Coordinates of C-alpha atoms in Angstrom, one line a residue:
M45 CA -37.2 -10.4 10.3
A46 CA -36.9 -13.4 11.5
P47 CA -33.0 -14.7 10.8
P48 CA -33.4 -18.3 8.2
A49 CA -31.7 -20.2 11.5
A50 CA -34.0 -23.1 10.9
K51 CA -32.1 -23.5 7.5
V52 CA -28.3 -22.7 8.6
S53 CA -26.3 -26.1 9.1
G54 CA -22.9 -23.9 9.9
F55 CA -19.9 -22.5 8.2
H56 CA -17.6 -23.8 6.8
R57 CA -14.1 -21.9 5.3
E58 CA -12.6 -22.1 2.1
G59 CA -8.6 -20.3 1.7
N60 CA -9.9 -16.6 3.0
D61 CA -13.6 -16.9 2.9
W62 CA -16.2 -18.1 5.3
F63 CA -19.7 -19.4 3.9
C64 CA -23.2 -19.7 5.4
T65 CA -24.4 -23.1 5.2
A66 CA -28.0 -21.9 4.1
S67 CA -30.7 -22.5 1.3
L68 CA -30.8 -18.8 0.3
P69 CA -27.9 -17.4 -1.4
S70 CA -25.1 -14.9 1.0
D71 CA -26.3 -11.2 0.2
V72 CA -23.9 -9.7 2.4
T73 CA -19.9 -9.7 2.4
V74 CA -18.0 -8.2 5.9
V75 CA -14.0 -8.2 5.1
V76 CA -11.7 -8.7 8.6
E77 CA -8.5 -8.4 8.4
R78 CA -8.8 -9.7 4.8
V79 CA -10.8 -12.8 5.7
N80 CA -14.3 -12.6 4.1
F81 CA -18.0 -13.4 5.3
H82 CA -20.6 -14.3 3.5
I83 CA -23.5 -13.7 5.2
H84 CA -27.4 -12.5 5.0
K85 CA -27.8 -9.4 5.7
F86 CA -31.2 -10.0 7.7
P87 CA -29.8 -11.8 10.8
L88 CA -27.4 -9.0 10.7
I89 CA -28.7 -6.1 10.9
S90 CA -31.7 -8.0 13.6
K91 CA -28.4 -7.8 16.8
C92 CA -26.2 -5.8 15.4
G93 CA -27.1 -2.0 15.6
K94 CA -23.5 -0.8 13.7
I95 CA -24.4 -3.2 11.2
E96 CA -27.8 -1.3 10.4
K97 CA -26.4 1.9 10.8
M98 CA -23.7 1.2 7.9
F99 CA -26.7 -0.1 5.8
E100 CA -28.8 3.5 6.5
E101 CA -25.7 5.1 5.6
S102 CA -24.8 3.4 2.5
Q103 CA -28.5 4.0 1.6
G104 CA -28.3 -0.3 0.0
I105 CA -31.0 -1.8 2.7
H106 CA -32.7 -2.4 -0.5
E107 CA -29.8 -3.7 -2.8
A108 CA -29.0 -6.8 -3.9
K109 CA -25.6 -7.4 -3.1
F110 CA -23.2 -5.3 -0.5
T111 CA -20.0 -5.0 0.9
T112 CA -18.2 -3.3 3.9
S113 CA -14.9 -3.7 5.9
L114 CA -14.9 -3.6 9.9
E115 CA -11.2 -1.8 10.3
G116 CA -9.8 -2.6 13.7
F117 CA -12.0 -5.5 14.5
P118 CA -11.4 -6.6 18.6
G119 CA -10.2 -9.7 18.0
G120 CA -9.9 -10.3 14.5
P121 CA -11.3 -12.6 12.2
D122 CA -12.0 -16.1 15.0
I123 CA -14.2 -13.4 17.7
F124 CA -16.6 -12.4 14.2
L125 CA -17.7 -15.0 14.0
I126 CA -18.5 -15.7 16.7
A127 CA -20.5 -13.0 16.7
V128 CA -21.9 -13.9 13.4
K129 CA -22.6 -17.3 14.8
F130 CA -24.5 -15.6 17.7
C131 CA -26.7 -13.2 15.1
Y132 CA -28.0 -16.8 13.0
G133 CA -28.6 -18.3 16.6
V134 CA -25.8 -20.7 17.2
R135 CA -25.1 -21.6 20.6
V136 CA -21.5 -20.5 20.9
E137 CA -18.6 -20.4 23.8
L138 CA -17.9 -17.9 26.5
T139 CA -14.4 -19.3 27.5
P140 CA -12.6 -17.0 30.0
R141 CA -9.9 -16.8 27.3
N142 CA -12.1 -15.4 24.3
I143 CA -14.4 -13.3 26.8
I144 CA -12.9 -10.2 27.3
M145 CA -12.2 -10.2 23.1
V146 CA -15.7 -11.2 23.0
Y147 CA -17.2 -8.7 25.7
C148 CA -15.4 -5.4 23.2
A149 CA -16.9 -6.9 20.1
A150 CA -20.3 -7.1 21.4
D151 CA -19.5 -3.6 22.4
Y152 CA -18.0 -2.9 19.1
L153 CA -21.1 -4.5 16.8
G154 CA -23.4 -2.1 19.2
M155 CA -25.6 -6.4 20.0
T156 CA -27.2 -4.2 22.9
D157 CA -30.7 -5.5 24.2
A158 CA -32.2 -2.6 21.9
Y159 CA -32.0 -5.2 19.0
G160 CA -32.7 -8.0 21.0
E161 CA -33.0 -9.9 24.4
E162 CA -30.4 -11.2 26.1
N163 CA -27.8 -10.1 23.3
L164 CA -24.4 -10.7 23.0
L165 CA -23.5 -7.6 25.0
S166 CA -25.7 -8.7 28.1
K167 CA -24.8 -12.0 28.1
S168 CA -20.8 -11.1 27.6
E169 CA -21.0 -9.2 30.9
S170 CA -22.9 -11.9 33.1
F171 CA -20.6 -14.2 32.2
F172 CA -17.8 -12.0 33.0
H173 CA -19.2 -10.8 36.2
K174 CA -20.3 -14.1 38.3
T175 CA -18.4 -16.1 36.5
I176 CA -14.5 -14.5 35.3
L177 CA -15.0 -12.0 38.5
R178 CA -15.1 -14.3 41.6
N179 CA -13.0 -17.0 40.1
W180 CA -8.8 -16.6 40.7
K181 CA -7.5 -19.1 37.3
D182 CA -10.6 -17.5 35.5
C183 CA -9.0 -14.2 35.8
I184 CA -6.0 -14.8 35.8
L185 CA -6.3 -16.6 32.4
A186 CA -9.1 -13.9 31.0
L187 CA -6.8 -11.2 31.7
Q188 CA -3.8 -12.7 29.7
S189 CA -5.7 -12.8 26.8
S190 CA -6.8 -9.6 26.3
D191 CA -3.5 -8.1 25.0
P192 CA -4.9 -7.9 21.4
V193 CA -8.2 -5.9 22.6
M194 CA -6.4 -4.1 25.3
P195 CA -7.5 -0.4 24.6
M196 CA -10.8 -0.5 24.1
A197 CA -11.3 -3.4 27.2
E198 CA -9.0 -0.6 29.4
K199 CA -12.4 2.1 27.9
L200 CA -14.9 -0.4 28.6
H201 CA -12.9 -1.2 32.7
I202 CA -13.0 -4.6 31.9
I203 CA -9.3 -4.5 32.6
S204 CA -9.6 -2.1 36.0
K205 CA -12.4 -5.1 37.4
C206 CA -10.2 -7.9 36.5
L207 CA -7.1 -6.5 38.9
N208 CA -9.2 -5.4 41.4
A209 CA -10.6 -8.2 41.7
L210 CA -7.2 -10.4 41.8
S211 CA -6.1 -7.6 44.5
M212 CA -9.1 -8.5 46.8
M213 CA -8.8 -12.6 46.4
V214 CA -4.9 -12.2 47.6
S215 CA -5.8 -10.4 51.0
T216 CA -8.2 -13.0 51.4
D217 CA -7.1 -16.8 52.9
P218 CA -7.7 -18.7 49.8
S219 CA -8.8 -21.2 52.2
L220 CA -12.4 -19.9 52.2
F221 CA -12.5 -19.9 49.1
G222 CA -12.1 -24.0 49.0
W223 CA -9.5 -23.1 46.2
P224 CA -7.4 -26.0 45.8
M225 CA -3.7 -25.7 47.5
M226 CA -0.8 -27.4 46.1
M227 CA 1.0 -28.4 49.1
Y228 CA -1.9 -31.2 49.9
G229 CA -3.0 -31.9 45.5
S230 CA -5.7 -34.3 45.4
L231 CA -6.2 -34.5 49.1
Q232 CA -8.8 -31.8 49.1
S233 CA -13.0 -32.0 48.3
P234 CA -14.4 -29.3 46.5
G235 CA -15.6 -27.6 49.7
G236 CA -12.2 -27.1 51.0
S237 CA -11.8 -30.1 53.0
I238 CA -9.0 -32.4 53.2
L239 CA -9.7 -35.9 52.6
W240 CA -8.1 -39.5 54.0
N241 CA -9.3 -41.9 51.6
G242 CA -11.8 -40.4 49.6
I243 CA -13.3 -39.6 53.2
N244 CA -14.1 -35.8 53.9
T245 CA -12.4 -35.2 57.4
G246 CA -14.0 -31.8 57.5
A247 CA -9.9 -30.9 58.2
R248 CA -10.0 -27.1 56.9
I249 CA -6.6 -25.7 54.7
R250 CA -4.4 -23.9 57.2
S251 CA -3.1 -21.0 54.4
S252 CA 0.1 -19.6 56.4
E253 CA 1.7 -19.5 52.8
S254 CA 1.5 -15.7 51.9
D255 CA 3.5 -16.8 48.9
W256 CA 0.5 -18.7 46.8
W257 CA -0.3 -16.3 44.5
F258 CA 3.1 -15.6 42.9
E259 CA 3.7 -18.3 40.0
D260 CA 0.0 -17.2 39.0
I261 CA 0.4 -13.6 38.0
S262 CA 3.9 -14.6 36.9
Y263 CA 2.1 -15.3 33.8
L264 CA 1.0 -11.7 33.6
N265 CA 3.1 -9.6 30.7
V266 CA 4.7 -6.2 32.3
L267 CA 2.5 -3.4 31.9
L268 CA -0.1 -5.7 33.5
F269 CA 2.0 -7.4 36.0
K270 CA 3.0 -3.4 36.8
R271 CA -0.6 -2.4 37.1
L272 CA -1.4 -5.2 39.4
I273 CA 0.9 -4.4 41.7
Q274 CA 0.1 -0.5 41.8
T275 CA -4.1 -2.3 43.2
M276 CA -2.7 -4.8 45.7
E277 CA -0.3 -1.8 46.9
A278 CA -3.3 1.1 47.4
R279 CA -5.4 -2.2 48.5
G280 CA -2.7 -2.1 51.4
I281 CA -1.1 -5.5 50.6
R282 CA 1.8 -5.6 52.7
S283 CA 5.1 -4.4 51.1
E284 CA 6.9 -7.4 52.2
N285 CA 4.5 -9.6 49.8
L286 CA 4.8 -6.8 46.6
A287 CA 8.3 -7.1 46.9
G288 CA 8.2 -11.0 47.3
A289 CA 6.2 -10.9 43.9
V290 CA 8.3 -8.4 42.4
M291 CA 11.1 -10.6 42.4
Y292 CA 9.9 -13.9 41.9
Y293 CA 8.7 -12.3 38.9
T294 CA 11.6 -10.4 37.4
R295 CA 14.1 -13.6 39.1
K296 CA 11.5 -16.1 36.2
Y297 CA 12.0 -13.6 33.2
L298 CA 15.6 -12.0 33.9
P299 CA 17.8 -16.0 34.4
G300 CA 21.0 -14.2 34.9
L301 CA 20.0 -13.3 38.4
G302 CA 19.8 -16.6 39.1
R303 CA 24.1 -16.6 39.6
W304 CA 23.9 -14.1 42.1
Q305 CA 21.1 -15.2 44.3
S306 CA 22.7 -18.2 46.2
G307 CA 19.5 -20.5 44.9
Q308 CA 17.1 -18.2 45.8
S309 CA 14.9 -18.6 42.3
G310 CA 12.0 -19.3 44.0
K311 CA 9.9 -22.3 44.4
T312 CA 6.8 -22.8 42.1
M313 CA 4.2 -21.9 44.6
T314 CA 0.4 -22.4 42.6
V315 CA -3.4 -22.4 43.7
A316 CA -4.5 -22.9 40.4
S317 CA -3.5 -26.2 38.4
F318 CA -3.8 -25.2 35.4
S319 CA -1.5 -24.8 32.0
L320 CA -0.5 -21.0 30.8
T321 CA 1.9 -19.6 28.1
P322 CA 4.8 -17.4 29.6
A323 CA 4.0 -13.9 28.6
A324 CA 6.5 -12.6 26.3
V325 CA 8.9 -9.9 27.9
D326 CA 11.3 -7.3 26.6
Q327 CA 13.8 -7.6 29.8
R328 CA 15.8 -4.4 29.2
V329 CA 11.9 -2.7 29.8
L330 CA 11.1 -5.4 32.5
L331 CA 13.8 -4.3 34.6
E332 CA 13.1 -0.7 34.1
S333 CA 9.4 -1.6 35.0
I334 CA 9.9 -3.4 37.8
E335 CA 12.5 -1.1 39.9
K336 CA 9.8 1.3 40.0
L337 CA 7.9 -0.9 41.9
L338 CA 10.3 -1.6 44.4
P339 CA 9.6 -0.8 48.0
E340 CA 11.6 1.5 50.1
K341 CA 12.1 -1.2 52.5
K342 CA 15.5 -2.4 53.5
G343 CA 16.7 -5.7 54.3
K344 CA 18.9 -8.6 53.7
S345 CA 18.0 -10.8 50.4
F346 CA 16.0 -7.5 49.4
C347 CA 19.9 -5.5 49.4
R348 CA 21.5 -8.7 48.0
F349 CA 18.1 -9.0 45.3
L350 CA 19.0 -5.3 44.3
L351 CA 22.9 -5.3 43.4
G352 CA 22.4 -8.7 41.3
L353 CA 19.4 -6.4 39.4
L354 CA 22.3 -3.9 38.9
R355 CA 24.7 -6.1 37.5
V356 CA 21.8 -6.7 35.2
A357 CA 21.1 -3.5 34.2
L358 CA 24.8 -3.0 33.8
I359 CA 24.7 -5.5 31.1
L360 CA 21.2 -4.8 29.5
G361 CA 22.1 -1.3 29.3
V362 CA 19.6 1.0 31.1
N363 CA 18.9 4.2 31.7
Q364 CA 21.4 6.1 33.5
T365 CA 18.0 7.2 35.8
C366 CA 17.4 3.4 36.1
K367 CA 20.9 2.4 36.9
E368 CA 20.6 6.3 40.0
S369 CA 17.9 4.9 41.8
L370 CA 19.2 1.1 41.8
M371 CA 22.8 2.8 43.8
R372 CA 20.5 4.4 46.0
R373 CA 18.3 2.2 46.5
I374 CA 21.1 0.0 47.4
G375 CA 23.3 3.0 49.3
M376 CA 20.8 3.4 51.8
Q377 CA 20.9 0.3 53.2
L378 CA 24.8 -1.0 52.0
E379 CA 24.9 -2.4 56.2
L380 CA 23.6 -5.8 54.8
A381 CA 25.4 -6.1 51.3
T382 CA 28.2 -9.5 51.1
L383 CA 31.7 -8.3 50.1
D384 CA 30.6 -11.4 47.0
S385 CA 27.4 -9.8 46.3
L386 CA 29.3 -6.0 46.1
L387 CA 32.2 -7.2 43.1
I388 CA 30.4 -6.0 40.2
P389 CA 31.6 -7.4 37.3
T390 CA 33.4 -4.6 34.2
Y391 CA 31.3 -5.2 31.3
S392 CA 32.7 -2.2 29.6
D393 CA 36.0 -1.4 28.1
S394 CA 37.4 -0.5 31.1
D395 CA 41.0 -1.4 32.4
T396 CA 40.1 -2.9 35.5
L397 CA 38.0 -6.3 36.8
Y398 CA 35.5 -4.8 39.0
N399 CA 33.3 -1.3 38.4
N400 CA 34.9 0.5 41.5
D401 CA 33.4 3.1 40.3
C402 CA 30.0 1.8 40.6
V403 CA 30.3 0.9 44.1
E404 CA 31.9 4.6 44.9
Q405 CA 29.2 6.0 44.3
I406 CA 26.4 3.6 46.6
V407 CA 28.9 4.1 48.9
H408 CA 28.5 8.4 48.4
H409 CA 24.5 7.3 48.9
F410 CA 25.8 5.4 51.6
I411 CA 27.0 8.3 53.7
S412 CA 24.0 11.3 52.0
S413 CA 21.0 8.9 52.6
E414 CA 18.8 9.4 55.6
P415 CA 17.8 7.0 58.1
R416 CA 14.1 7.0 57.1
I417 CA 14.4 4.4 55.2
T418 CA 12.4 1.3 57.8
S419 CA 13.1 -2.4 57.3
F420 CA 10.3 -5.2 56.4
S421 CA 8.1 -7.2 59.1
P422 CA 11.2 -9.6 61.1
A423 CA 9.0 -12.7 59.7
S424 CA 10.1 -12.4 55.9
L425 CA 12.4 -11.9 53.2
D426 CA 15.4 -12.8 55.7
L427 CA 15.5 -9.1 57.3
E428 CA 18.3 -7.6 59.8
T429 CA 18.3 -4.4 61.1
S430 CA 18.9 -2.7 64.3
P431 CA 19.7 1.3 65.2
L432 CA 22.0 0.0 67.6
S433 CA 24.9 -2.2 65.6
G434 CA 26.3 0.3 63.6
P435 CA 25.7 0.3 60.4
L436 CA 28.9 2.6 59.3
R437 CA 30.9 0.9 61.1
K438 CA 29.7 -2.6 59.1
V439 CA 30.3 0.1 56.0
A440 CA 33.7 0.6 57.1
K441 CA 34.6 -2.9 57.5
L442 CA 32.4 -4.4 54.1
M443 CA 34.9 -1.2 52.4
D444 CA 38.1 -2.6 53.9
S445 CA 37.7 -6.0 53.0
Y446 CA 36.5 -5.1 49.4
I447 CA 39.4 -2.9 48.6
A448 CA 41.9 -5.8 50.1
E449 CA 39.9 -7.8 46.7
V450 CA 40.4 -5.5 44.2
A451 CA 43.6 -4.9 45.4
S452 CA 45.3 -7.0 43.5
D453 CA 44.1 -5.7 40.3
V454 CA 47.1 -4.8 38.9
N455 CA 45.4 -2.3 36.4
L456 CA 44.2 -1.2 39.8
K457 CA 45.6 2.6 40.2
P458 CA 46.2 4.5 43.2
G459 CA 44.1 6.8 43.5
K460 CA 41.0 4.8 42.6
I461 CA 42.4 3.2 45.8
R462 CA 42.8 6.5 47.8
S463 CA 38.8 7.3 46.9
L464 CA 37.1 4.2 47.9
A465 CA 39.1 4.6 51.6
E466 CA 38.4 7.9 51.9
A467 CA 34.9 7.4 50.2
L468 CA 34.1 7.0 54.3
P469 CA 34.3 9.9 57.2
E470 CA 37.5 8.8 59.8
S471 CA 34.7 8.4 62.5
S472 CA 34.4 5.0 61.0
R473 CA 37.3 2.9 61.1
S474 CA 38.2 2.7 64.7
L475 CA 41.0 0.0 63.1
H476 CA 42.6 0.8 60.4
D477 CA 44.6 -2.9 60.3
G478 CA 41.8 -3.2 57.1
L479 CA 43.1 -0.5 55.4
Y480 CA 47.1 -1.7 56.1
R481 CA 46.0 -4.8 55.0
A482 CA 44.5 -3.9 51.6
L483 CA 47.5 -1.7 50.4
D484 CA 50.0 -4.3 51.5
I485 CA 48.4 -6.4 48.6
Y486 CA 48.6 -3.6 46.4
F487 CA 51.8 -2.9 47.3
K488 CA 52.9 -6.4 46.5
A489 CA 51.2 -6.7 43.4
H490 CA 52.3 -3.2 42.4
P491 CA 55.7 -4.0 42.5
W492 CA 57.0 -1.1 40.3
L493 CA 55.5 1.8 42.5
S494 CA 57.5 4.4 43.3
E495 CA 58.1 5.6 46.8
K496 CA 56.3 8.7 46.9
E497 CA 53.0 7.0 45.8
K498 CA 53.8 4.1 48.1
E499 CA 54.5 7.3 50.9
Q500 CA 51.3 9.0 49.4
L501 CA 49.1 5.8 49.4
C502 CA 50.1 5.2 53.6
N503 CA 48.6 8.8 54.4
I504 CA 45.5 7.3 54.5
I505 CA 46.5 5.5 57.8
D506 CA 46.6 6.1 61.0
Y507 CA 49.2 4.7 62.9
Q508 CA 48.0 5.7 66.1
K509 CA 44.6 3.3 65.3
L510 CA 46.7 0.0 64.2
S511 CA 46.8 -2.7 67.2
I512 CA 50.7 -4.2 68.0
D513 CA 49.9 -7.5 65.4
A514 CA 49.7 -4.5 62.6
C515 CA 52.2 -2.8 63.9
A516 CA 54.7 -5.8 64.2
H517 CA 54.5 -7.1 60.6
A518 CA 54.0 -3.6 60.1
S519 CA 57.8 -3.8 61.1
Q520 CA 59.0 -5.9 59.4
N521 CA 56.9 -5.3 55.9
E522 CA 59.7 -4.4 53.1
R523 CA 57.3 -3.0 51.1
L524 CA 56.4 -0.2 53.0
P525 CA 59.1 3.0 52.4
L526 CA 61.2 4.2 55.3
R527 CA 59.9 6.8 56.0
V528 CA 56.0 4.8 57.0
V529 CA 57.9 2.1 58.9
L530 CA 60.2 4.0 61.4
Q531 CA 56.6 5.8 62.1
V532 CA 55.2 2.5 63.1
L533 CA 58.2 2.2 65.1
F534 CA 57.4 5.1 67.1
F535 CA 53.5 3.9 67.4
E536 CA 54.5 1.4 68.3
Q537 CA 56.7 2.1 71.4
M538 CA 54.2 4.7 71.9
Q539 CA 51.5 1.7 72.4
L540 CA 53.9 -0.3 74.3
R541 CA 54.6 2.7 76.9
T542 CA 50.8 3.3 77.3
A543 CA 49.4 -0.5 77.7
L544 CA 52.2 -0.6 80.3
A545 CA 51.9 2.0 82.6
G546 CA 48.1 0.8 82.4
C547 CA 48.9 -2.3 83.8
L548 CA 51.0 -1.4 86.4
H549 CA 48.4 1.8 87.4
V550 CA 46.0 -1.7 87.8
I551 CA 48.6 -3.5 89.9
D552 CA 49.0 -0.3 92.2
N553 CA 45.8 -0.4 93.0
E554 CA 45.3 -4.3 93.9
N555 CA 48.1 -3.8 95.9
A556 CA 46.7 0.4 97.6
P557 CA 44.2 -0.6 100.9
A558 CA 40.3 -1.2 100.0
G559 CA 38.6 1.5 98.3
P560 CA 36.9 2.1 95.1
I561 CA 39.0 1.4 91.4
T562 CA 38.6 4.0 89.0
I563 CA 40.4 3.6 85.7
S564 CA 39.8 6.5 82.9
S565 CA 37.3 5.0 80.0
D566 CA 40.2 5.8 77.5
M567 CA 42.7 4.1 79.1
A568 CA 40.6 0.5 79.8
G569 CA 39.8 0.7 76.2
Q570 CA 43.8 0.6 75.8
I571 CA 44.4 -1.6 78.0
V572 CA 42.0 -4.7 77.5
Q573 CA 42.4 -4.1 73.7
R574 CA 46.0 -5.2 74.5
D575 CA 44.8 -8.7 74.9
G576 CA 43.7 -7.7 77.7
W577 CA 46.2 -7.8 80.4
V578 CA 43.9 -6.1 82.5
T579 CA 41.8 -9.6 83.4
V580 CA 44.6 -11.6 83.2
V581 CA 46.4 -9.5 86.4
R582 CA 43.4 -9.6 88.7
E583 CA 43.1 -13.1 88.3
N584 CA 46.7 -14.2 88.9
Q585 CA 49.3 -12.8 90.9
V586 CA 52.2 -14.2 89.5
L587 CA 52.3 -11.9 86.0
K588 CA 54.0 -9.2 88.2
V589 CA 56.7 -10.6 87.8
D590 CA 55.8 -11.0 83.8
L591 CA 55.5 -6.8 84.1
E592 CA 58.7 -6.3 85.5
R593 CA 60.4 -8.3 82.6
M594 CA 57.9 -6.0 80.3
R595 CA 59.3 -2.9 82.0
S596 CA 63.3 -4.7 81.6
R597 CA 62.1 -4.8 77.8
V598 CA 60.8 -1.9 77.1
G599 CA 64.1 -0.4 78.1
E600 CA 65.9 -1.8 75.8
L601 CA 63.6 -1.4 73.0
E602 CA 64.5 2.7 73.9
E603 CA 68.3 2.5 73.4
E604 CA 67.6 0.2 70.3
F605 CA 65.6 3.7 69.4
T606 CA 68.5 5.4 69.8
K607 CA 71.2 3.5 68.5
M608 CA 68.8 3.3 65.4
K609 CA 68.5 7.6 65.7
Q610 CA 72.4 7.7 65.6
E611 CA 72.8 5.5 62.4
M612 CA 70.7 7.8 61.4
K613 CA 72.7 11.1 61.7
K614 CA 76.2 9.7 61.0
V615 CA 74.3 9.2 57.9
S616 CA 72.2 12.6 57.1
K617 CA 75.4 14.4 58.2
T618 CA 77.1 13.6 54.4
H619 CA 74.4 15.2 52.7
S620 CA 73.1 18.5 54.7
S621 CA 72.6 19.3 58.1
L622 CA 69.2 19.9 57.3
N623 CA 68.7 16.5 57.3
S624 CA 69.7 16.1 61.1
P625 CA 68.1 12.9 63.3
R626 CA 66.5 15.7 64.7
M627 CA 65.6 17.2 61.5
V628 CA 63.9 13.6 60.1
A629 CA 61.9 13.0 63.4
R630 CA 60.1 16.1 62.9
R631 CA 59.1 14.8 59.2
I632 CA 58.0 11.7 60.4
G633 CA 56.5 13.3 63.3
C634 CA 58.4 12.4 66.5
K635 CA 59.2 14.8 69.0
L636 CA 62.7 13.3 71.1
L637 CA 63.7 14.6 74.0
P638 CA 67.5 16.8 73.9
R639 CA 70.3 14.3 75.3
A640 CA 73.8 14.6 75.7
S641 CA 74.6 12.6 72.9
D642 CA 73.1 14.9 70.7
A643 CA 75.8 17.6 70.9
Q644 CA 79.0 15.2 70.7
A645 CA 79.9 15.2 67.1
D646 CA 79.9 12.1 64.7
T647 CA 82.5 11.0 62.1
V648 CA 81.2 8.8 59.1
D649 CA 84.1 7.2 57.5
S650 CA 83.2 5.8 53.8
T651 CA 82.1 2.3 54.7
A652 CA 78.7 3.6 56.5
P653 CA 75.9 1.4 55.9
T654 CA 73.2 2.7 53.8
P655 CA 69.9 4.6 55.5
R656 CA 68.1 0.9 54.9
A657 CA 70.7 -0.9 56.0
S658 CA 70.8 0.7 59.6
V659 CA 67.0 0.0 59.7
E660 CA 67.2 -4.0 58.6
Q661 CA 69.8 -3.7 62.1
A662 CA 67.9 -2.3 63.7
R663 CA 65.2 -4.3 63.1
S664 CA 67.0 -7.3 63.4
S665 CA 67.9 -6.6 66.7
Y666 CA 64.8 -5.4 67.6
H667 CA 62.4 -8.4 66.5
S668 CA 65.1 -10.7 68.3
G669 CA 63.4 -10.3 71.2
H670 CA 60.1 -9.3 70.0
R671 CA 58.7 -12.3 67.6
K672 CA 55.1 -11.9 67.2
T673 CA 53.4 -12.1 64.2
F674 CA 50.2 -10.5 62.6
S675 CA 47.3 -13.0 62.3
L676 CA 45.5 -11.0 59.3
F677 CA 48.4 -12.1 57.2

């Protein structure tokens, strides 16, 4: 039963009907997605096992007219036309864009070699293995066109073979295959050598770039891209390269990421100069899928990318699991974050400008995370990690800057400021200057706060961890409560005494006979912190005179403090005996030595100054000789 191929001149279409241009009238009508193919039964049953079985089951093989419908035909009418032409002996062209659909259609129609040698199925399989799987460009084109027949292609293992081929080529030097590299453009021979004026120089291309394939695979849809990354990971591709590919893909389909990536949108790199149509991507699905592909690694650029991804996730409203995972990943490398990337705007109906709750959760993840996360290799992704760099201290400094930045928000509640400051343990801050600066900004932006609310916030500051500059500024700060000012003055005096005692101890050791000088580590730290006095004393003996003057000044400060205490005692006696100067000192944590002047009775007339006025008088007297300015403001 040979088909009447000699009499077939072609096929033509009229509306939704395809006709075979032959001398014989059509005796078979096949309907594919509402398109009617008027053809002949003998060419079909000689090549298609499925069509032959349909004729046998209908017992209409000898009928004059037969009509059937092929539901769910892979590839639709266009691919069925290719199969019909092949049955009539018309030459058909297999391309990377149709090979997977033709492969699936041939399998669907049962076009095996049992119905003729070199049937469509065997030809498709040979073209797929010998051409598609050996060419980077063709493999990507084939994958991109596989969407309409994805379930059947999966069943035939076509997709997995393409993904394995791509992952193998990624892990191989591109110059070994003679692929064109964009860095050389047309200056490359087909064999992979560099050309000079059209002459083969014999020089081979050095493919040092590890990201040449990022752009090409970004044309795949989310599902195929995800499977390709997983296949590459199973093959052992380096995690930093996989992370780079994921970041490139995400930036391409989430344009909003570019606002927070400092121009790191990625340059176009491809080894296959062919045009592809970008994949249609649901951004929310993309983000939820991409998050699962990100490696458990840490790096400076990677941390910035994660923070940008979290911003977009909050805008798109992804599921809670995805958001929690992103915050956990960021928390595991929070010491690498920067202030500008941590300032996440509020996209909900919240009154605050920034999403402080999100940042607080990230800090909690940082505290609870174990130091098991490893870094990328130093050569990639701008990485910066060191076990000796003090991650906790870095995060504390970052959080102090963050609190100072958000403190000017008029809608920020005192409780949130306190919870952000207390999210880190006390051991994380060696100095509390950053916290003091943040609170001062907050008090300035919230002048309506009561004295009690201010005192409660000031309790988070350890005044013994304030530098001399911070103490000098705080003692003149009118925004601080009176109790806090007194505590600052007391601890400032203690710091000056400690520093002076340490300096005098060093001088005595220098004047003593030759011998080893021993200073305790705590005392040395105190002295070095006070503007490096020890170094200056050792270099110049003239400073001894200045130290004597300093000792005299400390005595004057003690007298000023005694006068302040007496003024406080005069005012307090008018209210209650419980408000005696000694009781006030106990409340603020000061221990005063008993003096003879304490036992004397004082009288207060109607013109006695108020407590604030007394302190202001003491401030002006004290700071007439102590004009040091706090450098943080």
